[in-house]
Coordinates of C-alpha atoms and ligand atoms in Angstrom, one line a residue:
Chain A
X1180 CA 11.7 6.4 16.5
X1181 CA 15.4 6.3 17.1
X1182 CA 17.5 8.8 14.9
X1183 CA 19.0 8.3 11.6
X1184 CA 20.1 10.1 8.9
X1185 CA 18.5 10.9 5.7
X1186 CA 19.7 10.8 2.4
X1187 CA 18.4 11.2 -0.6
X1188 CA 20.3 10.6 -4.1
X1189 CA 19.6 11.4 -7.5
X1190 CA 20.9 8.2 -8.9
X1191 CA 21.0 4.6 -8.1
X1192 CA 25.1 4.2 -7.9
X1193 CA 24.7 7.3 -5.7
X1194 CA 22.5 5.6 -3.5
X1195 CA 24.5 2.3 -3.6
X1196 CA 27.7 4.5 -2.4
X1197 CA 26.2 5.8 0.1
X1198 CA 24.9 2.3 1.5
X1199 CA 28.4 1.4 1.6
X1200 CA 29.8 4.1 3.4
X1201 CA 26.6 4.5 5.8
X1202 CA 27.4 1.6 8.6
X1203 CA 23.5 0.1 8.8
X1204 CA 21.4 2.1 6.4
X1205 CA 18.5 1.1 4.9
X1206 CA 16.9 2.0 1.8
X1207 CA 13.2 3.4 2.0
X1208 CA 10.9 3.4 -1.1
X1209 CA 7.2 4.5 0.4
X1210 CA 7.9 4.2 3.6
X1211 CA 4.6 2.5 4.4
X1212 CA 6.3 -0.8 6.0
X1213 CA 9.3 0.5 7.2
X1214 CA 8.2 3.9 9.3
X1215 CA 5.6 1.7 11.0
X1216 CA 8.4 -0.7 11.9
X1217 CA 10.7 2.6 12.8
X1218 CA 7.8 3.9 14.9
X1219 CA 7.7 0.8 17.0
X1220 CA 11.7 0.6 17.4
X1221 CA 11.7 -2.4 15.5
X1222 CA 14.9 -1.4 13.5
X1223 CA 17.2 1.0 14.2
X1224 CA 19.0 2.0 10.8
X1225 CA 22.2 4.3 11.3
X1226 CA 20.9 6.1 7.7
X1227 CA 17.7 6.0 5.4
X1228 CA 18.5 6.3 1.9
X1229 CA 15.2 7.7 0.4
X1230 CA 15.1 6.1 -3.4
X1231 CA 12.2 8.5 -4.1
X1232 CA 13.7 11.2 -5.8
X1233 CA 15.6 8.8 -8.2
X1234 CA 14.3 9.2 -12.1
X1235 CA 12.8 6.0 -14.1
X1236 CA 12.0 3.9 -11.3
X1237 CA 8.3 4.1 -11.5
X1238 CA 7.4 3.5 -15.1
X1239 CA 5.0 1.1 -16.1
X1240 CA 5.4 -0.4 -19.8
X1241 CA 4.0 -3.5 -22.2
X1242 CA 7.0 -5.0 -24.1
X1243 CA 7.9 -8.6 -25.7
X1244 CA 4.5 -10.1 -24.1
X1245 CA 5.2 -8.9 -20.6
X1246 CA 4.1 -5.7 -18.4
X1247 CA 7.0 -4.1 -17.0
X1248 CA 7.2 -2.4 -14.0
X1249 CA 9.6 0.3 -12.1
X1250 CA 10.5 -0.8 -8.9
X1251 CA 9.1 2.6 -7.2
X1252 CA 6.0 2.3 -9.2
X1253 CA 3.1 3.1 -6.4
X1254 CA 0.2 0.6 -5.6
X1255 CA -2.3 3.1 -7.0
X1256 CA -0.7 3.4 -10.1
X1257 CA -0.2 0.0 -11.0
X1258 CA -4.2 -0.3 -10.0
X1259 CA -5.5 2.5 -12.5
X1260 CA -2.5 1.8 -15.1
X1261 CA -4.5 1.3 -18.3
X1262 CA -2.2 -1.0 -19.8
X1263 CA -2.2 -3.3 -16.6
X1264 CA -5.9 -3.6 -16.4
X1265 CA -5.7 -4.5 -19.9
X1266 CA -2.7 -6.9 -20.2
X1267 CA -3.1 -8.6 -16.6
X1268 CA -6.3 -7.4 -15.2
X1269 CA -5.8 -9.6 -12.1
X1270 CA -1.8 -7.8 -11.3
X1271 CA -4.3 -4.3 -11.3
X1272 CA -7.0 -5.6 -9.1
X1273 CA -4.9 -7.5 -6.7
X1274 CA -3.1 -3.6 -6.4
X1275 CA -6.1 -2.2 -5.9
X1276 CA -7.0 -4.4 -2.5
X1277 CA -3.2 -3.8 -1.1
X1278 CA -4.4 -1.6 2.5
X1279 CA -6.2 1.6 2.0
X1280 CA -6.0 4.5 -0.6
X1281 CA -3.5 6.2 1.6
X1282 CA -1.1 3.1 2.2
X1283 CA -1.7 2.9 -2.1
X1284 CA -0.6 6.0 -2.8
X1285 CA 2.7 6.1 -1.5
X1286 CA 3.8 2.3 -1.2
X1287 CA 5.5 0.5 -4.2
X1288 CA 6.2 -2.5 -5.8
X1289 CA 9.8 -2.7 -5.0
X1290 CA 9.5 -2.1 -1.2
X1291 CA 6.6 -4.8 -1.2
X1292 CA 8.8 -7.4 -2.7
X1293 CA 11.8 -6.5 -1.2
X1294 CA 10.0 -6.8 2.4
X1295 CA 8.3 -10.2 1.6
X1296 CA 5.9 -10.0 4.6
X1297 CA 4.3 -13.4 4.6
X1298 CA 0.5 -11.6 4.6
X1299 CA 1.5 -9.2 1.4
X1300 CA -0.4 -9.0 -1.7
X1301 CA 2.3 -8.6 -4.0
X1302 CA 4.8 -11.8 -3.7
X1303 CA 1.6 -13.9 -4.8
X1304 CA 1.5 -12.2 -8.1
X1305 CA 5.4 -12.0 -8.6
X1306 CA 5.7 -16.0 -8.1
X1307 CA 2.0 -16.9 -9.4
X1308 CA 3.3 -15.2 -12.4
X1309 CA 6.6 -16.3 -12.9
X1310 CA 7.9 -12.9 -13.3
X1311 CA 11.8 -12.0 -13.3
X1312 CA 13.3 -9.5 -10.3
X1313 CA 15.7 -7.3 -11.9
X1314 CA 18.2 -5.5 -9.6
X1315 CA 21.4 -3.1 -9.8
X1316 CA 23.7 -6.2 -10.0
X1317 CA 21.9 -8.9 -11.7
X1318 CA 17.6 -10.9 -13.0
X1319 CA 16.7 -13.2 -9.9
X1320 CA 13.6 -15.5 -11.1
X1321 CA 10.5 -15.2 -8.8
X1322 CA 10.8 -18.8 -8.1
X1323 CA 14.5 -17.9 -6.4
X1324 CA 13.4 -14.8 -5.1
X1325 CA 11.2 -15.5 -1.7
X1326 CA 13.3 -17.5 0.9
X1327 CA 12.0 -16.9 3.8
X1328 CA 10.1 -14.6 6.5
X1329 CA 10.8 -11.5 5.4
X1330 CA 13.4 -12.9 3.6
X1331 CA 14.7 -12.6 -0.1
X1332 CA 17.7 -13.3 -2.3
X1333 CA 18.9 -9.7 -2.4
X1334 CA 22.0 -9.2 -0.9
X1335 CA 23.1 -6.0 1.5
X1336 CA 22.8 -3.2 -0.7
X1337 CA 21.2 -4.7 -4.0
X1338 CA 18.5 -2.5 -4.8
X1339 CA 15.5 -3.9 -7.3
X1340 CA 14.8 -1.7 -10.2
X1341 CA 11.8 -3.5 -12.4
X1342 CA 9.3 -6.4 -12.7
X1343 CA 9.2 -8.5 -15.7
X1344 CA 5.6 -10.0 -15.4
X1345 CA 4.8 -12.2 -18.3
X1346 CA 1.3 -11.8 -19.9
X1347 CA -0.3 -15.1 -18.9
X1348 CA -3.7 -16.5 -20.9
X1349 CA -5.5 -15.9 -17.6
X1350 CA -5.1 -15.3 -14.2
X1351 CA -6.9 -14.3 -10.9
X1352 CA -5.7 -13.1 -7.0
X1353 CA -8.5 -13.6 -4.3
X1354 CA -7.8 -12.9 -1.4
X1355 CA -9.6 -13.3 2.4
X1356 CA -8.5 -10.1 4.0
X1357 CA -7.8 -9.8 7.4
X1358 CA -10.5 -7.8 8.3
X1359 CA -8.8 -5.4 11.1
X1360 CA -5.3 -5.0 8.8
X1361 CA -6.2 -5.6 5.2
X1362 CA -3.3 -8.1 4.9
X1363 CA -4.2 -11.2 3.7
X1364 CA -5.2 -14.0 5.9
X1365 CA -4.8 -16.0 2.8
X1366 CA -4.8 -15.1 -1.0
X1367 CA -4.2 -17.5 -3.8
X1368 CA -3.2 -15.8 -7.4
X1369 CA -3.6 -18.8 -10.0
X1370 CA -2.1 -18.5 -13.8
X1371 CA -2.7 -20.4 -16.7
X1372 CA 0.6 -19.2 -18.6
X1373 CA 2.4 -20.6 -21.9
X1374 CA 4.8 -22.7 -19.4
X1375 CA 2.0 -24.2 -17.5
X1376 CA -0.3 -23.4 -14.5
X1377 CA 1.0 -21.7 -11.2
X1378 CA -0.5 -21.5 -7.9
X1379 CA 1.0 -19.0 -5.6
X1380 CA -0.4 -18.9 -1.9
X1381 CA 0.5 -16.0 0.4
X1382 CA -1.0 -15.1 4.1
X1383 CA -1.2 -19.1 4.8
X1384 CA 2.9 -19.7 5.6
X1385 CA 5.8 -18.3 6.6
X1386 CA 6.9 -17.1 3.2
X1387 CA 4.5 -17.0 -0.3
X1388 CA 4.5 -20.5 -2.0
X1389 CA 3.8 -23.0 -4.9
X1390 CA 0.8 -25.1 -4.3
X1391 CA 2.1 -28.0 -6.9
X1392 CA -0.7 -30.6 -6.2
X1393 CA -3.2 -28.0 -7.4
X1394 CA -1.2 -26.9 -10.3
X1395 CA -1.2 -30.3 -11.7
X1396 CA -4.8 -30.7 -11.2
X1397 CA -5.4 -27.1 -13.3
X1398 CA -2.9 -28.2 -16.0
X1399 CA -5.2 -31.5 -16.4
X1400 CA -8.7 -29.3 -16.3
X1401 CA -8.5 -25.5 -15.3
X1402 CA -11.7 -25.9 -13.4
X1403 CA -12.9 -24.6 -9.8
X1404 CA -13.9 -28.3 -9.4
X1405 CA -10.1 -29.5 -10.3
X1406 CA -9.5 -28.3 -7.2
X1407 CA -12.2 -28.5 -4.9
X1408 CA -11.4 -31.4 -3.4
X1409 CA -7.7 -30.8 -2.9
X1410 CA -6.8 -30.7 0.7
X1411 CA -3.8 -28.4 1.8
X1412 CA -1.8 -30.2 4.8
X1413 CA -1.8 -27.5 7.3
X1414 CA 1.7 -29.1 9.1
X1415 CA 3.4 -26.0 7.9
X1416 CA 0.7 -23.3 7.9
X1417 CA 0.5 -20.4 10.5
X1418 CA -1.1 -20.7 13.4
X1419 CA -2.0 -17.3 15.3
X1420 CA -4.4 -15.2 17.0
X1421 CA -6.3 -14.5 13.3
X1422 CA -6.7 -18.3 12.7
X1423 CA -5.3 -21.8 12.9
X1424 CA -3.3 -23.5 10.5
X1425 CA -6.3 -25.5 9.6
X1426 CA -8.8 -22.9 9.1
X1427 CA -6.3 -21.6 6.6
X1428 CA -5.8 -24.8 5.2
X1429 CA -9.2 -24.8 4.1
X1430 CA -9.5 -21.2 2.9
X1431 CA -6.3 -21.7 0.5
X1432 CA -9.0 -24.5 -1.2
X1433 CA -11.7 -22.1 -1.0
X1434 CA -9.7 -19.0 -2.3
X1435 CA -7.8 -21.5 -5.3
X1436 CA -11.2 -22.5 -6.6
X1437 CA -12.9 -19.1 -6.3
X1438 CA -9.6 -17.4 -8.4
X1439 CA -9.8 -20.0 -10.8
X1440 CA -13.6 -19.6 -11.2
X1441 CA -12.8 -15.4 -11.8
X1442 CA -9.6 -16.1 -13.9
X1443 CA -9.6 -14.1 -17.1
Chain B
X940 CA 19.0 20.2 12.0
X941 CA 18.5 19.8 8.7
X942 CA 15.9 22.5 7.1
X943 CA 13.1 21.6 5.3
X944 CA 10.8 23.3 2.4
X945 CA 7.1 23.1 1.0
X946 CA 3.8 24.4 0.3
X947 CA 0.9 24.1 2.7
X948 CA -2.0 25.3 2.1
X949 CA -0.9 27.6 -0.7
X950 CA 1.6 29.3 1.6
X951 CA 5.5 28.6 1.3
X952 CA 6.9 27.1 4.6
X953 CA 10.0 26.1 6.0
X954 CA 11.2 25.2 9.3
X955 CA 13.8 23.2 11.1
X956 CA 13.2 19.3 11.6
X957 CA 14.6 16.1 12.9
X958 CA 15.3 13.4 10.3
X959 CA 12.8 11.4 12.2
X960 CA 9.9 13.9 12.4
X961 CA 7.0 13.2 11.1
X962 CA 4.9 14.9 8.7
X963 CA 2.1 15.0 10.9
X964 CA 4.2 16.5 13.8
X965 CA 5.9 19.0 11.5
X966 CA 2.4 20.4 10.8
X967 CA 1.0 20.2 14.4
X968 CA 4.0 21.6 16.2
X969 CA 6.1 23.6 13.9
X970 CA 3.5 25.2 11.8
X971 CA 0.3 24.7 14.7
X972 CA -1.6 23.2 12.2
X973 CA -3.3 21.2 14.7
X974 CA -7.0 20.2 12.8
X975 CA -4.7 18.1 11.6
X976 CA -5.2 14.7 14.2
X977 CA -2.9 11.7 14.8
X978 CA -5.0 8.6 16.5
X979 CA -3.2 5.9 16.5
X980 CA 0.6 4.8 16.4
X981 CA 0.5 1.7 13.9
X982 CA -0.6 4.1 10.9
X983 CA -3.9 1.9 10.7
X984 CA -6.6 5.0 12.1
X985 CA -6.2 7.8 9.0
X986 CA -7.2 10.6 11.6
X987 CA -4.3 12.3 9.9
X988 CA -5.0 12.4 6.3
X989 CA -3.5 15.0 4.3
X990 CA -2.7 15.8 0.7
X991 CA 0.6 15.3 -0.6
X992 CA 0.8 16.4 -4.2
X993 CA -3.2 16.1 -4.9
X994 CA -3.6 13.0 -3.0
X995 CA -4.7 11.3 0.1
X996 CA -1.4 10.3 2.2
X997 CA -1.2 9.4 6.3
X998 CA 0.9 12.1 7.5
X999 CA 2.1 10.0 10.2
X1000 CA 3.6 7.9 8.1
X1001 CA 5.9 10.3 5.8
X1002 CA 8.9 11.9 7.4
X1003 CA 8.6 15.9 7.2
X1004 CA 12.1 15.2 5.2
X1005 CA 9.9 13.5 2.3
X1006 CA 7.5 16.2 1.5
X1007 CA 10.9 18.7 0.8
X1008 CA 9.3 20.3 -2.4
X1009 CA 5.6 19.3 -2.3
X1010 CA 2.4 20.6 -2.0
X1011 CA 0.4 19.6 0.9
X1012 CA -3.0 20.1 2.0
X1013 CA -4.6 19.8 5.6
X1014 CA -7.8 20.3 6.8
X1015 CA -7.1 23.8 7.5
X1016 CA -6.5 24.6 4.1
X1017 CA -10.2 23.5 2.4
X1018 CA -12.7 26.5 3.4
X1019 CA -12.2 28.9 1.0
X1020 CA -13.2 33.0 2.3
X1021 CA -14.7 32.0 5.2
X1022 CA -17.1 29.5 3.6
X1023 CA -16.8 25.7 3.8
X1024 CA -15.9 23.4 1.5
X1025 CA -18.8 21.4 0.5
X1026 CA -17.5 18.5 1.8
X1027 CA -17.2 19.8 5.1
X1028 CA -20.7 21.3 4.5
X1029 CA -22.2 18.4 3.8
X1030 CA -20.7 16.0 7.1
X1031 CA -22.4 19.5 9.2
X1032 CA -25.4 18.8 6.9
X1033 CA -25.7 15.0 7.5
X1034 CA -24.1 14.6 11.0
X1035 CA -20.8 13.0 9.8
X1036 CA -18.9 13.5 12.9
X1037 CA -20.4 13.2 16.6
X1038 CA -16.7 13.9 18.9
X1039 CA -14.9 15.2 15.9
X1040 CA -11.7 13.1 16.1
X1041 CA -11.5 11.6 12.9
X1042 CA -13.1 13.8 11.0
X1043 CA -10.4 16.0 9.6
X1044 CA -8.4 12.9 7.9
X1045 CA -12.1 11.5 7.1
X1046 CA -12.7 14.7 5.7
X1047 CA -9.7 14.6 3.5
X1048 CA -10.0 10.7 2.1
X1049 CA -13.4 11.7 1.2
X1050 CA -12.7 14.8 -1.2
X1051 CA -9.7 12.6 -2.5
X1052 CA -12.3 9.8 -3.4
X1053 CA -14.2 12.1 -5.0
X1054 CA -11.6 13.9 -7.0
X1055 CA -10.4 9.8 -8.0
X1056 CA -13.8 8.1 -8.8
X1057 CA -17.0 9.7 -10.7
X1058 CA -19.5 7.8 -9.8
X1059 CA -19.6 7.4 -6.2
X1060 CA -22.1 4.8 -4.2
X1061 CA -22.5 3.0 -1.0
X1062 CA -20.2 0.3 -1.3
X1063 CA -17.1 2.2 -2.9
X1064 CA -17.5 4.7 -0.3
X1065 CA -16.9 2.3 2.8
X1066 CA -14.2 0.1 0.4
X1067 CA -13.0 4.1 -0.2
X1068 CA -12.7 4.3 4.0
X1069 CA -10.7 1.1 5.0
X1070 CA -7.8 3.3 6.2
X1071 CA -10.2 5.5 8.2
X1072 CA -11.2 4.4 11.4
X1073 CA -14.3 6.2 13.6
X1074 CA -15.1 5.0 17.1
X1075 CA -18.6 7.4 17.5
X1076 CA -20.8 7.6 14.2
X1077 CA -21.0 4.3 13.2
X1078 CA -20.1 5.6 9.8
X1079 CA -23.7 5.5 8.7
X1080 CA -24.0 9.3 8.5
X1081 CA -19.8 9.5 7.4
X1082 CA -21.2 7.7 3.8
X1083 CA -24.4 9.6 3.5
X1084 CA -22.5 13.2 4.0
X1085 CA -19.6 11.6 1.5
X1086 CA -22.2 10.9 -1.1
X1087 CA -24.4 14.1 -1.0
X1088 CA -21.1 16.1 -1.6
X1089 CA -20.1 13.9 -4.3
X1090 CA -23.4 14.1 -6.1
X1091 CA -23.2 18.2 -5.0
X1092 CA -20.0 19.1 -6.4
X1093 CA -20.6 16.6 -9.6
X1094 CA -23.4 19.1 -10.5
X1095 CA -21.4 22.2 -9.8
X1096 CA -19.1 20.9 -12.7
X1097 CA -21.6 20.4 -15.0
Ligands
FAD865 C1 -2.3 0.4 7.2 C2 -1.5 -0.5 6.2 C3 -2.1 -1.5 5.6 C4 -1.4 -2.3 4.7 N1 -2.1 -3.4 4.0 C5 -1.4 -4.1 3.2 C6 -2.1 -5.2 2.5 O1 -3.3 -5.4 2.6 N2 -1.3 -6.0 1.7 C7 0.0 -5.8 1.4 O2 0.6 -6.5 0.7 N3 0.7 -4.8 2.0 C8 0.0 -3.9 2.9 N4 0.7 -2.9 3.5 C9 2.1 -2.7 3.2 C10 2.3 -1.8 2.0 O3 1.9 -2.5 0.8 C11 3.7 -1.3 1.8 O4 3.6 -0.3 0.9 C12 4.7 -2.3 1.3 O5 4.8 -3.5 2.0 C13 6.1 -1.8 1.3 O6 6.4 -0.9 0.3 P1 7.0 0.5 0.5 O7 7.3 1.1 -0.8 O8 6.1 1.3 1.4 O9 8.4 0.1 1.2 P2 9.2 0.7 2.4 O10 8.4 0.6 3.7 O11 9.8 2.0 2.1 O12 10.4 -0.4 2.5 C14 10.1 -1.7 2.9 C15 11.4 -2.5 2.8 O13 11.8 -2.7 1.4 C16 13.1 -2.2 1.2 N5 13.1 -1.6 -0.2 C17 12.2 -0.7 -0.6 N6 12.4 -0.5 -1.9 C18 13.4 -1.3 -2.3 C19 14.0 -1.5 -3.6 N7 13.7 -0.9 -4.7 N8 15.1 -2.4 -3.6 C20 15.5 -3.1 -2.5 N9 14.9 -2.9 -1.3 C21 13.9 -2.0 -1.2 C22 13.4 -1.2 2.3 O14 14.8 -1.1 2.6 C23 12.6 -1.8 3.5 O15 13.4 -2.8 4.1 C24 0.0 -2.1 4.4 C25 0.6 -1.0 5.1 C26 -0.1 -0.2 5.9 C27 0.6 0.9 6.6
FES866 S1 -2.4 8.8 13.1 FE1 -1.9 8.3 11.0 S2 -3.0 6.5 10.7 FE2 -3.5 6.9 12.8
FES867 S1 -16.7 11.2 15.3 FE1 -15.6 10.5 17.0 S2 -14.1 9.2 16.1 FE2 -15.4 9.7 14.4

């Protein structure tokens, strides 16, 4: 690893001050994408701003229909949470496949998200659920929020704070992990909410995205065999040493109908 | 260089670190805690699971800087007056560990796992092990040693 400094506020405008006035820091949450990246001299931040040690970023809360959670809250928590596995059993259960106990007891939501690593768990259930970003400046929608390889719509400095997930009348994440790294090679979340159905795929592209030719198939008949016969072009898909862009074409059919079939 | 405090293994510590040392390195070299193992470079191998705070972390991927304040646990810090844990008893028992590498972080995921889930049995132990990797046992004897110390240690708290 390079060197850096670290820095380690007790309050979010603390920490946004001392982005501003640290050149190229970065802000780490659990560290369990961003010290691997370190380690490799990927990135070479001037400053890590640790937003561990700020209070009321991990809470997880039911309210208004929705499940609410911090920004820091950690994979395992949002797994075991008793009100997740209640309200949106699929949320805890696609938590509880993210890496290994270890990489699930420090990671979080936010840094997740905010990372938008085309194989993670987490963007699938943030767009398949239509849930709302909130931040220190402003509520992206989930459908404005992923725009690219490791891209998002926060700006320098914008730190997320919670995740507005709506209750949906059923849902379900499957995922085909890669079997060496965990991530997924694909993983489809499907929703049945009150605006609809919604299909995010993650692992298969560049970035997590809408499947819309299954959706409207669900919305006619939310049936495994709605979609069985649905065919993903695989013009866009990745192509790498795990699989081609077909055979992930095919597994987005094969892991849409198999979450639809679980979806409770 | 900035100084650093915690608890390992039930003793106060401190020492003087880099921002970008590692947990793992922290306990190795500053504090020779060296059962302590690190396997692989892409956090992937957990041969240097620890405790932070009651639960199972990879020490090489934590800076020392994160655990100011916490409690941490190593392998070093599980036998208690000279006898082993009974975790540790059991992979001697069952032949958990042939060259030894991984044991000490396989050691540590496993009495997490146990502490986490009651009921304990084949499947969730290997699902329980994804982060830890062995290239000698085969992992074969790694679940059977896990599972006789959770059954052991259920019925010492009944
Ligand atoms: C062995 C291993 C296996 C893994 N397997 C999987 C897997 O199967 N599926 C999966 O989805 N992920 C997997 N991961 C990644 C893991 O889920 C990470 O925890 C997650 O991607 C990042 O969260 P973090 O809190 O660790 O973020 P960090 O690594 O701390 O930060 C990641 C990025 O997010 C930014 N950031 C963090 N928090 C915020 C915030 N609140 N606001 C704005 N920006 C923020 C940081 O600046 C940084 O750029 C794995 C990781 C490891 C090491
Ligand atoms: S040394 Fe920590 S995971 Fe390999
Ligand atoms: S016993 Fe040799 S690596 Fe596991």
């Amino acid at each position: 690893m390079y060197q850096f400094n670290y820095l380690r506020p007790k309050s979010l405008d603390e920490a946004r001050k001392l982005f501003e006035s640290n050149g190229d820091a970065k802000f780490i949450a659990g560290g369990q994408t961003l010290i691997p990246t370190l380690k490799q001299r990927l990135a070479q931040p001037t400053a890590l701003i640790d937003l561990g040690a700020i209070g009321g970023l991990a809470g997880i809360k039911v309210a208004g229909g929705a499940v609410v959670i911090g920004a820091g809250a950690k994979h395992n928590d949002v797994a075991t949470s008793a009100d997740v596995l209640k309200a949106i059993p699929a949320l805890a259960h696609l938590a509880s496949h993210i890496g290994d106990p270890a990489v699930r007891h420090l990671g979080t939501l936010g840094g997740s998200i905010a990372n938008n690593d085309p194989a993670a768990d987490y963007p699938a259930a943030v767009l398949g659920l239509g849930a709302e970003i909130k931040t220190t400046s402003r509520t992206i929608k989930a459908d404005d929020f992923f725009t690219g390889m490791f891209e998002t719509a926060l700006e320098d400095g914008e730190i997320i704070t919670e995740i507005t997930f709506p209750v949906p009348e059923k849902a379900a994440y499957m995922k085909f992990p890669n079997p060496a790294s965990r991530y997924a090679m694909v993983g489809v979340f499907v929703a049945k909410t009150k605006g609809g159905v919604r299909v995010a795929v993650t692992g298969a592209a560049s970035s997590v995205f809408r499947e819309r030719t299954m959706e409207a198939a669900l919305a006619k008949s939310f049936t495994p065999d709605a979609v069985a016969n649905i065919k993903v072009a695989a013009g866009n898909l990745n192509s790498d040493l795990h699989g081609t862009a077909e055979y992930r074409a095919h597994l987005v059919t094969v892991m849409a109908k198999r979450a639809v079939a679980a979806a409770h | 260089m900035p100084g650093v405090s915690m608890t390992v293994n039930g003793k106060a510590v401190t020492g003087e670190v880099e921002a970008r040392t590692l947990l793992v390195h922290f306990l190795r070299e500053n504090l020779r805690l060296t059962g302590t193992h690190v396997g692989c470079d892409t956090s992937q191998c957990g041969a240097c699971v620890v405790h932070l705070n009651g639960k199972a972390v990879k020490s090489c991927t934590l800076l020392a800087l994160q655990a100011e304040g916490s409690q941490v646990t190593t392998i070093k810090g599980l036998a208690k007056n000279g006898h082993l844990h009974p975790v540790q008893a059991a992979f001697k028992e069952h032949h958990g560990l042939q060259c030894g590498f991984c044991t000490p972080g396989m050691i540590m995921t496993a009495v997490d796992m146990i502490r986490r889930i009651p009921d304990l049995d084949e499947t969730i132990i290997r699902q329980q092990l994804e982060g830890n990797l062995c290239r000698c046992t085969g992992y074969q004897n790694i679940v059977k040693a896990i599972h006789a110390a959770s059954l052991e240690m259920k019925g010492a708290r009944a």
